[in-house]
Amino acid sequence: MKRILVTGGLGFIGSHTVVELQAAGMEVVVIDNLSNSDVKVLDGIEKISGIRPQFEKLELRDKLAVQDYFNRTKVDGIIHFAASKAVGESVENPLLYYENNINTLVYLLQECNKHHIDHFIFSSSCTVYGQPDVLPINEDAPVKQAVSPYGNTKQISEEIIFDTCNATKVQSIALRYFNPIGAHSSTEIGELPIGTPQNLVPFITQTAAGLREELSVFGDDYPTKDGSCIRDYIHVVDLARAHVVAMKRLLQGNNETSYEMFNLGTGRGSSVLEVVHAFEKVSGVKLNYKIVGRRPGDVISVYADTSKANEVLGWKTEMSMEDALASAWQWEKKLRGIA
Ligand code: UD1
C-alpha cells in the first residue's frame, strides 16, 4: 500500500483529496498548521471513509520541524496543498505569502531530495495565465506577469519545481485549478472559510443562509455576455479525483517528462450572474444581490481547455456546476442547522 503525505490535508481541497486517496486504497498521512482549517475535519473524513488519517499539526515554515518530521515519517509521495490563497491579503502582506508559499515549498523539496521521495503533486492555479489572449486556455499558453503576490507565488513555485525536477530524481505534476466549489455529497466535509468569504460561492451560500445581508456582484460592465466576469467552476470532488489519477501516474512511472502540468477545469465558462441564477434555481432561494464596481485585480474571463487532462491523464469532470452549487448549499445548510 502506498503512503501519501497530504500537506494542508484539512483544508477545502485537501480534505476532499484525502477521502479520494483513501477510496483508491492509499494510506494517507496529513500535516496542517490549522491556520485556515479545523481539526474537526478529521472527524468528517473518518465518517466518510471509516479511516482516520494519521495527523500532525506542523508548521511548514519551521525548517527544523520539517526536517524532524521527515526523519521519522516515511512516505512514497506528497500532495502539497498547504499555502495561503487570499489574493487581497497577499497584496497587503506579500512577505507573508512569499514565506508561506515559497519557503515551505523549498523545505519540502529539500526533504524529498534527501529522503528519496520522488513523487510530488503541486497545487497550482489558472492565475498563472493572467488574462489569457485565447480562450479556452491550454497549457501551452504563456505565463503572464502576475497581478498579485499570491499569483506570483504560484508562478515561482512552478519554476522552483521545474528546476528541481531537472536536477534531482523528483518527478512532479503541477495541477492548475480553475475555480473549485462545492462539497462532498455526504455533507461531512466542505469549505470552511474563516471570517468574511472572499470567494463567490461561499459568499452566495452564506447570503442565502442569512449570515450576510447581500452579495455584491463585482462589475456588470465587462465585455462579456451579461457584463459580469467569467470563470470555470469545477466541483471539488472532481478536482480531488484528479489528484489520485496524477499521483498514480507518478507512482507507476507513466509520466512523460519529470515535470508536467495540467489544467483542471470543466471547460465551461460561467458568468457571475449565471452562477447567481443557477444557485437560485437549485436552492429555491431568492438571492439578495446588487451590482457594485469592479474588484481590482479581477481578470475578465478565464476557462480551461481540458483536452490535455482528458487525453493524457484520462480524467474528466463528472459533475456540473449546478451539482456543485447544490452540494455547497447542502453543506451550508448543515453548518447553519437549516432544514
Ligand atoms: C482567484 C484566482 C484563483 C485563486 C483564488 C483564491 C484568478 C483568475 N483566480 O479566483 O487563482 O486560487 O482567487 O481565492 O486570479 N465575485 C463577486 N462577488 C463576491 C466574490 C466574487 O462578484 O463577493 C466575483 C469575482 O469578481 C469573480 C468571480 O466572482 O469574477 C469569482 O471570484 P472568486 O471566487 O474570488 O475567485 P477568483 O477571483 O476567480
mmCIF file of C-alpha atoms and ligand atoms in Angstrom:
data_model
loop_
_atom_site.group_PDB
_atom_site.id
_atom_site.type_symbol
_atom_site.label_atom_id
_atom_site.label_comp_id
_atom_site.label_asym_id
_atom_site.label_seq_id
_atom_site.Cartn_x
_atom_site.Cartn_y
_atom_site.Cartn_z
ATOM 1 C CA MET A 1 0.000 0.000 0.000
ATOM 2 C CA LYS A 2 1.379 3.379 -0.997
ATOM 3 C CA ARG A 3 1.667 6.006 1.715
ATOM 4 C CA ILE A 4 0.904 9.560 0.657
ATOM 5 C CA LEU A 5 1.549 12.737 2.638
ATOM 6 C CA VAL A 6 -1.054 15.447 2.119
ATOM 7 C CA THR A 7 0.070 18.880 3.311
ATOM 8 C CA GLY A 8 -2.863 21.152 4.087
ATOM 9 C CA GLY A 9 -4.949 17.991 4.206
ATOM 10 C CA LEU A 10 -7.602 19.522 6.443
ATOM 11 C CA GLY A 11 -8.299 22.393 4.050
ATOM 12 C CA PHE A 12 -11.041 22.567 1.439
ATOM 13 C CA ILE A 13 -9.396 20.787 -1.500
ATOM 14 C CA GLY A 14 -7.002 18.833 0.728
ATOM 15 C CA SER A 15 -9.730 17.139 2.764
ATOM 16 C CA HIS A 16 -11.677 16.064 -0.323
ATOM 17 C CA THR A 17 -8.465 14.674 -1.811
ATOM 18 C CA VAL A 18 -7.672 12.705 1.360
ATOM 19 C CA VAL A 19 -11.040 10.957 1.043
ATOM 20 C CA GLU A 20 -10.480 10.106 -2.638
ATOM 21 C CA LEU A 21 -6.959 8.784 -1.953
ATOM 22 C CA GLN A 22 -8.339 6.565 0.808
ATOM 23 C CA ALA A 23 -11.085 5.318 -1.519
ATOM 24 C CA ALA A 24 -8.351 4.416 -4.020
ATOM 25 C CA GLY A 25 -6.670 2.221 -1.396
ATOM 26 C CA MET A 26 -3.815 4.512 -0.416
ATOM 27 C CA GLU A 27 -2.706 5.222 3.121
ATOM 28 C CA VAL A 28 -2.837 8.929 3.839
ATOM 29 C CA VAL A 29 -0.944 10.961 6.403
ATOM 30 C CA VAL A 30 -1.829 14.600 6.907
ATOM 31 C CA ILE A 31 0.030 17.662 8.092
ATOM 32 C CA ASP A 32 -1.658 21.029 8.518
ATOM 33 C CA ASN A 33 -0.897 24.089 10.653
ATOM 34 C CA LEU A 34 -4.648 24.704 11.208
ATOM 35 C CA SER A 35 -4.232 28.364 10.182
ATOM 36 C CA ASN A 36 -7.251 28.146 7.870
ATOM 37 C CA SER A 37 -8.766 24.795 8.838
ATOM 38 C CA ASP A 38 -10.236 22.907 11.752
ATOM 39 C CA VAL A 39 -9.044 19.699 13.359
ATOM 40 C CA LYS A 40 -12.703 18.513 13.353
ATOM 41 C CA VAL A 41 -12.324 17.943 9.606
ATOM 42 C CA LEU A 42 -10.611 14.681 10.635
ATOM 43 C CA ASP A 43 -13.960 13.510 12.041
ATOM 44 C CA GLY A 44 -15.655 14.288 8.729
ATOM 45 C CA ILE A 45 -13.006 12.350 6.799
ATOM 46 C CA GLU A 46 -13.354 9.396 9.167
ATOM 47 C CA LYS A 47 -17.148 9.400 8.833
ATOM 48 C CA ILE A 48 -16.876 9.160 5.044
ATOM 49 C CA SER A 49 -14.069 6.635 4.673
ATOM 50 C CA GLY A 50 -14.086 4.839 8.014
ATOM 51 C CA ILE A 51 -10.391 5.655 8.292
ATOM 52 C CA ARG A 52 -8.893 8.411 10.428
ATOM 53 C CA PRO A 53 -5.691 9.531 8.729
ATOM 54 C CA GLN A 54 -2.606 9.958 10.868
ATOM 55 C CA PHE A 55 -2.458 13.690 11.562
ATOM 56 C CA GLU A 56 0.183 16.021 12.873
ATOM 57 C CA LYS A 57 -0.088 19.749 13.400
ATOM 58 C CA LEU A 58 3.043 21.016 11.715
ATOM 59 C CA GLU A 59 4.259 24.466 10.753
ATOM 60 C CA LEU A 60 5.994 24.122 7.393
ATOM 61 C CA ARG A 61 7.729 27.484 7.840
ATOM 62 C CA ASP A 62 9.704 25.875 10.673
ATOM 63 C CA LYS A 63 12.542 24.278 8.745
ATOM 64 C CA LEU A 64 13.865 22.270 11.689
ATOM 65 C CA ALA A 65 10.389 20.906 12.440
ATOM 66 C CA VAL A 66 10.039 19.878 8.794
ATOM 67 C CA GLN A 67 13.416 18.115 8.861
ATOM 68 C CA ASP A 68 12.465 16.355 12.086
ATOM 69 C CA TYR A 69 9.132 15.256 10.598
ATOM 70 C CA PHE A 70 10.744 13.627 7.574
ATOM 71 C CA ASN A 71 13.407 11.946 9.709
ATOM 72 C CA ARG A 72 10.637 9.950 11.360
ATOM 73 C CA THR A 73 7.980 9.722 8.612
ATOM 74 C CA LYS A 74 8.333 7.586 5.518
ATOM 75 C CA VAL A 75 6.099 8.334 2.536
ATOM 76 C CA ASP A 76 6.012 7.398 -1.160
ATOM 77 C CA GLY A 77 4.654 10.694 -2.410
ATOM 78 C CA ILE A 78 3.497 14.159 -1.417
ATOM 79 C CA ILE A 79 0.490 16.214 -2.461
ATOM 80 C CA HIS A 80 1.273 19.758 -1.432
ATOM 81 C CA PHE A 81 -1.790 21.921 -0.762
ATOM 82 C CA ALA A 82 -0.625 23.899 2.266
ATOM 83 C CA ALA A 83 -0.465 27.548 1.178
ATOM 84 C CA SER A 84 -2.098 30.908 1.652
ATOM 85 C CA LYS A 85 -4.629 31.821 -1.023
ATOM 86 C CA ALA A 86 -6.281 35.180 -0.402
ATOM 87 C CA VAL A 87 -5.386 37.469 -3.286
ATOM 88 C CA GLY A 88 -6.150 40.737 -1.432
ATOM 89 C CA GLU A 89 -4.238 39.699 1.674
ATOM 90 C CA SER A 90 -1.236 38.867 -0.494
ATOM 91 C CA VAL A 91 -1.193 42.429 -1.838
ATOM 92 C CA GLU A 92 -1.204 43.811 1.713
ATOM 93 C CA ASN A 93 1.295 41.330 3.127
ATOM 94 C CA PRO A 94 3.465 39.986 0.303
ATOM 95 C CA LEU A 95 6.274 38.743 2.527
ATOM 96 C CA LEU A 96 3.864 36.519 4.425
ATOM 97 C CA TYR A 97 2.887 34.982 1.095
ATOM 98 C CA TYR A 98 6.474 34.505 -0.055
ATOM 99 C CA GLU A 99 7.333 32.882 3.266
ATOM 100 C CA ASN A 100 4.196 30.711 3.435
ATOM 101 C CA ASN A 101 4.129 29.612 -0.166
ATOM 102 C CA ILE A 102 7.766 29.678 -1.268
ATOM 103 C CA ASN A 103 9.978 28.917 1.753
ATOM 104 C CA THR A 104 7.787 25.966 2.691
ATOM 105 C CA LEU A 105 7.955 24.539 -0.821
ATOM 106 C CA VAL A 106 11.753 24.749 -0.785
ATOM 107 C CA TYR A 107 11.941 22.985 2.584
ATOM 108 C CA LEU A 108 9.654 20.212 1.354
ATOM 109 C CA LEU A 109 11.584 19.682 -1.871
ATOM 110 C CA GLN A 110 14.855 19.562 0.080
ATOM 111 C CA GLU A 111 13.377 16.743 2.153
ATOM 112 C CA CYS A 112 12.117 14.976 -0.981
ATOM 113 C CA ASN A 113 15.629 15.049 -2.346
ATOM 114 C CA LYS A 114 17.205 13.931 0.919
ATOM 115 C CA HIS A 115 14.750 11.085 1.635
ATOM 116 C CA HIS A 116 14.203 9.948 -1.982
ATOM 117 C CA ILE A 117 10.558 10.908 -2.080
ATOM 118 C CA ASP A 118 10.286 11.173 -5.840
ATOM 119 C CA HIS A 119 6.591 11.871 -6.407
ATOM 120 C CA PHE A 120 5.332 15.387 -5.835
ATOM 121 C CA ILE A 121 1.964 16.874 -6.818
ATOM 122 C CA PHE A 122 1.621 20.642 -6.590
ATOM 123 C CA SER A 123 -1.495 22.828 -6.262
ATOM 124 C CA SER A 124 -1.146 25.473 -8.901
ATOM 125 C CA SER A 125 -3.717 27.837 -10.296
ATOM 126 C CA CYS A 126 -5.121 29.251 -13.510
ATOM 127 C CA THR A 127 -3.983 32.563 -12.065
ATOM 128 C CA VAL A 128 -0.584 31.842 -13.710
ATOM 129 C CA TYR A 129 -2.204 32.670 -17.078
ATOM 130 C CA GLY A 130 -3.377 36.161 -16.075
ATOM 131 C CA GLN A 131 -5.887 37.404 -18.648
ATOM 132 C CA PRO A 132 -5.365 34.930 -21.497
ATOM 133 C CA ASP A 133 -5.299 36.123 -25.114
ATOM 134 C CA VAL A 134 -7.034 32.968 -26.326
ATOM 135 C CA LEU A 135 -9.913 31.111 -24.662
ATOM 136 C CA PRO A 136 -10.356 28.358 -23.686
ATOM 137 C CA ILE A 137 -6.809 28.338 -22.404
ATOM 138 C CA ASN A 138 -4.445 25.397 -22.820
ATOM 139 C CA GLU A 139 -1.199 24.575 -21.029
ATOM 140 C CA ASP A 140 0.968 25.972 -23.840
ATOM 141 C CA ALA A 141 -0.308 29.491 -23.232
ATOM 142 C CA PRO A 142 2.305 31.875 -21.872
ATOM 143 C CA VAL A 143 2.535 32.541 -18.171
ATOM 144 C CA LYS A 144 1.787 36.254 -17.859
ATOM 145 C CA GLN A 145 3.069 38.810 -15.369
ATOM 146 C CA ALA A 146 1.290 38.004 -12.108
ATOM 147 C CA VAL A 147 -1.265 40.537 -10.903
ATOM 148 C CA SER A 148 -0.821 39.682 -7.211
ATOM 149 C CA PRO A 149 1.909 38.331 -4.922
ATOM 150 C CA TYR A 150 -0.330 35.264 -4.470
ATOM 151 C CA GLY A 151 -0.323 34.659 -8.234
ATOM 152 C CA ASN A 152 3.418 35.264 -8.305
ATOM 153 C CA THR A 153 3.990 32.588 -5.651
ATOM 154 C CA LYS A 154 2.257 30.059 -7.922
ATOM 155 C CA GLN A 155 4.428 31.062 -10.883
ATOM 156 C CA ILE A 156 7.649 30.992 -8.848
ATOM 157 C CA SER A 157 6.643 27.679 -7.269
ATOM 158 C CA GLU A 158 6.195 26.082 -10.679
ATOM 159 C CA GLU A 159 9.672 27.328 -11.682
ATOM 160 C CA ILE A 160 11.228 26.000 -8.477
ATOM 161 C CA ILE A 161 9.655 22.597 -9.044
ATOM 162 C CA PHE A 162 10.684 22.542 -12.718
ATOM 163 C CA ASP A 163 14.318 23.279 -11.800
ATOM 164 C CA THR A 164 14.247 20.700 -9.011
ATOM 165 C CA CYS A 165 12.881 18.031 -11.352
ATOM 166 C CA ASN A 166 15.691 18.779 -13.802
ATOM 167 C CA ALA A 167 18.383 18.493 -11.181
ATOM 168 C CA THR A 168 17.142 15.676 -8.920
ATOM 169 C CA LYS A 169 15.127 12.470 -9.099
ATOM 170 C CA VAL A 170 11.944 14.254 -8.065
ATOM 171 C CA GLN A 171 9.094 13.830 -10.570
ATOM 172 C CA SER A 172 6.263 16.299 -10.330
ATOM 173 C CA ILE A 173 2.879 17.243 -11.679
ATOM 174 C CA ALA A 174 1.502 20.753 -11.204
ATOM 175 C CA LEU A 175 -2.270 20.929 -11.330
ATOM 176 C CA ARG A 176 -3.626 24.301 -12.373
ATOM 177 C CA TYR A 177 -7.008 24.701 -10.761
ATOM 178 C CA PHE A 178 -9.716 26.872 -12.159
ATOM 179 C CA ASN A 179 -12.451 27.738 -9.580
ATOM 180 C CA PRO A 180 -13.125 24.854 -7.174
ATOM 181 C CA ILE A 181 -16.541 24.927 -5.496
ATOM 182 C CA GLY A 182 -18.998 22.550 -3.842
ATOM 183 C CA ALA A 183 -18.777 19.983 -1.077
ATOM 184 C CA HIS A 184 -18.769 16.232 -0.518
ATOM 185 C CA SER A 185 -22.170 14.607 -1.162
ATOM 186 C CA SER A 186 -22.164 13.253 2.407
ATOM 187 C CA THR A 187 -22.031 16.850 3.730
ATOM 188 C CA GLU A 188 -19.361 15.640 6.166
ATOM 189 C CA ILE A 189 -16.729 17.932 4.619
ATOM 190 C CA GLY A 190 -16.904 21.173 2.627
ATOM 191 C CA GLU A 191 -15.490 24.678 2.504
ATOM 192 C CA LEU A 192 -14.980 26.395 5.869
ATOM 193 C CA PRO A 193 -14.000 29.994 5.179
ATOM 194 C CA ILE A 194 -12.801 31.834 8.268
ATOM 195 C CA GLY A 195 -14.335 35.326 8.547
ATOM 196 C CA THR A 196 -15.960 37.002 5.564
ATOM 197 C CA PRO A 197 -15.634 34.805 2.473
ATOM 198 C CA GLN A 198 -13.607 36.323 -0.366
ATOM 199 C CA ASN A 199 -14.755 33.784 -2.942
ATOM 200 C CA LEU A 200 -18.030 33.894 -4.792
ATOM 201 C CA VAL A 201 -19.760 30.641 -3.882
ATOM 202 C CA PRO A 202 -19.212 30.679 -0.096
ATOM 203 C CA PHE A 203 -20.413 34.287 -0.147
ATOM 204 C CA ILE A 204 -23.523 33.206 -2.048
ATOM 205 C CA THR A 205 -24.331 30.318 0.313
ATOM 206 C CA GLN A 206 -23.746 32.478 3.408
ATOM 207 C CA THR A 207 -26.029 35.163 1.979
ATOM 208 C CA ALA A 208 -28.715 32.576 1.249
ATOM 209 C CA ALA A 209 -28.319 31.238 4.798
ATOM 210 C CA GLY A 210 -28.840 34.741 6.213
ATOM 211 C CA LEU A 211 -25.306 35.272 7.553
ATOM 212 C CA ARG A 212 -24.660 38.052 5.022
ATOM 213 C CA GLU A 213 -27.170 40.659 4.092
ATOM 214 C CA GLU A 214 -26.314 40.999 0.441
ATOM 215 C CA LEU A 215 -23.987 39.654 -2.224
ATOM 216 C CA SER A 216 -22.005 42.250 -4.151
ATOM 217 C CA VAL A 217 -21.531 41.355 -7.808
ATOM 218 C CA PHE A 218 -18.243 42.968 -8.760
ATOM 219 C CA GLY A 219 -18.960 44.657 -12.077
ATOM 220 C CA ASP A 220 -21.523 44.287 -14.875
ATOM 221 C CA ASP A 221 -19.666 46.353 -17.445
ATOM 222 C CA TYR A 222 -17.107 43.785 -18.592
ATOM 223 C CA PRO A 223 -17.049 42.818 -22.274
ATOM 224 C CA THR A 224 -18.839 39.510 -21.628
ATOM 225 C CA LYS A 225 -22.299 38.129 -22.479
ATOM 226 C CA ASP A 226 -24.010 39.772 -19.457
ATOM 227 C CA GLY A 227 -21.238 42.133 -18.348
ATOM 228 C CA SER A 228 -20.074 40.086 -15.346
ATOM 229 C CA CYS A 229 -16.787 38.138 -15.155
ATOM 230 C CA ILE A 230 -16.478 34.609 -16.479
ATOM 231 C CA ARG A 231 -14.823 31.720 -14.633
ATOM 232 C CA ASP A 232 -14.685 27.937 -14.880
ATOM 233 C CA TYR A 233 -16.301 26.497 -11.732
ATOM 234 C CA ILE A 234 -15.292 22.897 -11.010
ATOM 235 C CA HIS A 235 -16.744 20.538 -8.413
ATOM 236 C CA VAL A 236 -14.161 19.970 -5.663
ATOM 237 C CA VAL A 237 -14.751 16.196 -5.759
ATOM 238 C CA ASP A 238 -13.943 16.070 -9.483
ATOM 239 C CA LEU A 239 -10.842 18.128 -8.716
ATOM 240 C CA ALA A 240 -9.861 15.821 -5.844
ATOM 241 C CA ARG A 241 -10.166 12.754 -8.085
ATOM 242 C CA ALA A 242 -7.665 14.273 -10.500
ATOM 243 C CA HIS A 243 -5.044 14.247 -7.729
ATOM 244 C CA VAL A 244 -5.447 10.496 -7.315
ATOM 245 C CA VAL A 245 -5.028 9.994 -11.062
ATOM 246 C CA ALA A 246 -1.959 12.258 -11.100
ATOM 247 C CA MET A 247 -0.368 10.529 -8.102
ATOM 248 C CA LYS A 248 -0.925 7.083 -9.660
ATOM 249 C CA ARG A 249 0.652 8.360 -12.876
ATOM 250 C CA LEU A 250 3.818 9.294 -10.979
ATOM 251 C CA LEU A 251 3.859 6.166 -8.800
ATOM 252 C CA GLN A 252 3.524 3.946 -11.890
ATOM 253 C CA GLY A 253 6.157 5.934 -13.782
ATOM 254 C CA ASN A 254 3.716 6.786 -16.570
ATOM 255 C CA ASN A 255 4.687 10.446 -16.726
ATOM 256 C CA GLU A 256 6.312 11.531 -19.995
ATOM 257 C CA THR A 257 8.653 14.129 -18.511
ATOM 258 C CA SER A 258 9.911 14.770 -14.990
ATOM 259 C CA TYR A 259 7.676 17.847 -14.716
ATOM 260 C CA GLU A 260 4.200 18.024 -16.189
ATOM 261 C CA MET A 261 1.312 20.422 -15.728
ATOM 262 C CA PHE A 262 -2.394 20.078 -16.381
ATOM 263 C CA ASN A 263 -5.380 22.376 -16.328
ATOM 264 C CA LEU A 264 -8.165 21.195 -14.041
ATOM 265 C CA GLY A 265 -11.421 22.781 -15.074
ATOM 266 C CA THR A 266 -14.675 21.862 -16.762
ATOM 267 C CA GLY A 267 -14.101 23.764 -19.977
ATOM 268 C CA ARG A 268 -17.307 25.719 -19.421
ATOM 269 C CA GLY A 269 -17.184 29.429 -18.653
ATOM 270 C CA SER A 270 -19.962 30.822 -16.451
ATOM 271 C CA SER A 271 -20.584 34.442 -15.606
ATOM 272 C CA VAL A 272 -21.088 35.643 -12.033
ATOM 273 C CA LEU A 273 -24.744 36.383 -12.821
ATOM 274 C CA GLU A 274 -25.201 32.910 -14.307
ATOM 275 C CA VAL A 275 -23.817 31.412 -11.098
ATOM 276 C CA VAL A 276 -26.189 33.563 -9.040
ATOM 277 C CA HIS A 277 -29.195 32.462 -11.091
ATOM 278 C CA ALA A 278 -28.136 28.813 -11.183
ATOM 279 C CA PHE A 279 -27.823 28.915 -7.412
ATOM 280 C CA GLU A 280 -31.316 30.392 -7.069
ATOM 281 C CA LYS A 281 -32.672 27.605 -9.265
ATOM 282 C CA VAL A 282 -31.025 24.677 -7.452
ATOM 283 C CA SER A 283 -31.650 26.060 -3.957
ATOM 284 C CA GLY A 284 -35.061 27.638 -4.466
ATOM 285 C CA VAL A 285 -33.749 30.645 -2.502
ATOM 286 C CA LYS A 286 -34.024 34.160 -3.932
ATOM 287 C CA LEU A 287 -30.633 35.779 -3.504
ATOM 288 C CA ASN A 288 -30.275 39.339 -2.309
ATOM 289 C CA TYR A 289 -27.605 40.847 -4.550
ATOM 290 C CA LYS A 290 -26.555 44.161 -6.009
ATOM 291 C CA ILE A 291 -24.182 45.193 -8.741
ATOM 292 C CA VAL A 292 -21.204 47.182 -7.467
ATOM 293 C CA GLY A 293 -17.934 48.360 -9.031
ATOM 294 C CA ARG A 294 -15.242 46.069 -10.364
ATOM 295 C CA ARG A 295 -12.896 44.337 -7.897
ATOM 296 C CA PRO A 296 -9.266 45.357 -8.517
ATOM 297 C CA GLY A 297 -7.168 42.545 -9.957
ATOM 298 C CA ASP A 298 -10.050 40.535 -11.443
ATOM 299 C CA VAL A 299 -9.448 39.175 -14.924
ATOM 300 C CA ILE A 300 -12.389 39.422 -17.319
ATOM 301 C CA SER A 301 -12.705 35.847 -18.444
ATOM 302 C CA VAL A 302 -10.859 32.581 -17.931
ATOM 303 C CA TYR A 303 -11.877 28.995 -18.622
ATOM 304 C CA ALA A 304 -9.962 25.847 -19.350
ATOM 305 C CA ASP A 305 -9.133 23.845 -22.397
ATOM 306 C CA THR A 306 -9.242 20.474 -20.654
ATOM 307 C CA SER A 307 -8.046 18.311 -23.584
ATOM 308 C CA LYS A 308 -4.629 17.585 -22.084
ATOM 309 C CA ALA A 309 -6.051 16.399 -18.750
ATOM 310 C CA ASN A 310 -8.767 14.444 -20.576
ATOM 311 C CA GLU A 311 -6.449 12.737 -23.034
ATOM 312 C CA VAL A 312 -3.162 12.374 -21.173
ATOM 313 C CA LEU A 313 -4.408 11.889 -17.618
ATOM 314 C CA GLY A 314 -7.576 10.127 -18.729
ATOM 315 C CA TRP A 315 -9.554 12.279 -16.298
ATOM 316 C CA LYS A 316 -12.655 14.323 -16.880
ATOM 317 C CA THR A 317 -15.233 16.052 -14.746
ATOM 318 C CA GLU A 318 -18.376 14.106 -13.925
ATOM 319 C CA MET A 319 -20.396 16.789 -12.188
ATOM 320 C CA SER A 320 -21.907 20.041 -13.369
ATOM 321 C CA MET A 321 -21.733 23.500 -11.873
ATOM 322 C CA GLU A 322 -25.359 23.026 -10.788
ATOM 323 C CA ASP A 323 -24.386 19.812 -8.928
ATOM 324 C CA ALA A 324 -21.581 21.711 -7.242
ATOM 325 C CA LEU A 325 -23.840 24.600 -6.226
ATOM 326 C CA ALA A 326 -26.436 22.196 -4.851
ATOM 327 C CA SER A 327 -23.781 20.416 -2.760
ATOM 328 C CA ALA A 328 -22.386 23.737 -1.500
ATOM 329 C CA TRP A 329 -25.894 24.693 -0.392
ATOM 330 C CA GLN A 330 -26.482 21.347 1.368
ATOM 331 C CA TRP A 331 -23.198 21.855 3.211
ATOM 332 C CA GLU A 332 -24.019 25.439 4.218
ATOM 333 C CA LYS A 333 -27.475 24.364 5.443
ATOM 334 C CA LYS A 334 -25.946 21.619 7.554
ATOM 335 C CA LEU A 335 -23.378 24.025 9.056
ATOM 336 C CA ARG A 336 -26.100 26.509 9.980
ATOM 337 C CA GLY A 337 -28.699 23.982 11.075
ATOM 338 C CA ILE A 338 -31.146 24.968 8.325
ATOM 339 C CA ALA A 339 -33.708 22.290 7.479
HETATM 340 C C1 UD1 B 1 -8.912 33.901 -7.633
HETATM 341 C C2 UD1 B 1 -7.829 33.372 -8.518
HETATM 342 C C3 UD1 B 1 -7.536 31.948 -8.192
HETATM 343 C C4 UD1 B 1 -7.259 31.787 -6.740
HETATM 344 C C5 UD1 B 1 -8.436 32.277 -5.945
HETATM 345 C C6 UD1 B 1 -8.091 32.167 -4.490
HETATM 346 C C7 UD1 B 1 -7.715 34.283 -10.768
HETATM 347 C C8 UD1 B 1 -8.259 34.225 -12.149
HETATM 348 N N1 UD1 B 1 -8.241 33.438 -9.915
HETATM 349 O O1 UD1 B 1 -10.104 33.326 -8.049
HETATM 350 O O2 UD1 B 1 -6.401 31.534 -8.905
HETATM 351 O O3 UD1 B 1 -6.982 30.455 -6.437
HETATM 352 O O4 UD1 B 1 -8.663 33.643 -6.275
HETATM 353 O O5 UD1 B 1 -9.034 32.772 -3.689
HETATM 354 O O6 UD1 B 1 -6.835 35.052 -10.440
HETATM 355 N N2 UD1 B 1 -17.210 37.805 -7.060
HETATM 356 C C9 UD1 B 1 -18.290 38.652 -6.834
HETATM 357 N N3 UD1 B 1 -18.662 38.876 -5.543
HETATM 358 C C10 UD1 B 1 -18.033 38.297 -4.465
HETATM 359 C C11 UD1 B 1 -16.939 37.434 -4.728
HETATM 360 C C12 UD1 B 1 -16.549 37.215 -6.027
HETATM 361 O O7 UD1 B 1 -18.879 39.191 -7.772
HETATM 362 O O8 UD1 B 1 -18.422 38.574 -3.327
HETATM 363 C C13 UD1 B 1 -16.803 37.540 -8.453
HETATM 364 C C14 UD1 B 1 -15.372 37.937 -8.756
HETATM 365 O O9 UD1 B 1 -15.296 39.258 -9.164
HETATM 366 C C15 UD1 B 1 -15.022 36.930 -9.839
HETATM 367 C C16 UD1 B 1 -15.862 35.706 -9.514
HETATM 368 O O10 UD1 B 1 -16.882 36.143 -8.643
HETATM 369 O O11 UD1 B 1 -15.440 37.426 -11.094
HETATM 370 C C17 UD1 B 1 -15.074 34.609 -8.821
HETATM 371 O O12 UD1 B 1 -14.367 35.195 -7.733
HETATM 372 P P1 UD1 B 1 -13.581 34.310 -6.655
HETATM 373 O O13 UD1 B 1 -14.464 33.229 -6.162
HETATM 374 O O14 UD1 B 1 -12.990 35.251 -5.664
HETATM 375 O O15 UD1 B 1 -12.454 33.596 -7.486
HETATM 376 P P2 UD1 B 1 -11.339 34.210 -8.468
HETATM 377 O O16 UD1 B 1 -11.083 35.627 -8.189
HETATM 378 O O17 UD1 B 1 -11.717 33.814 -9.852
#
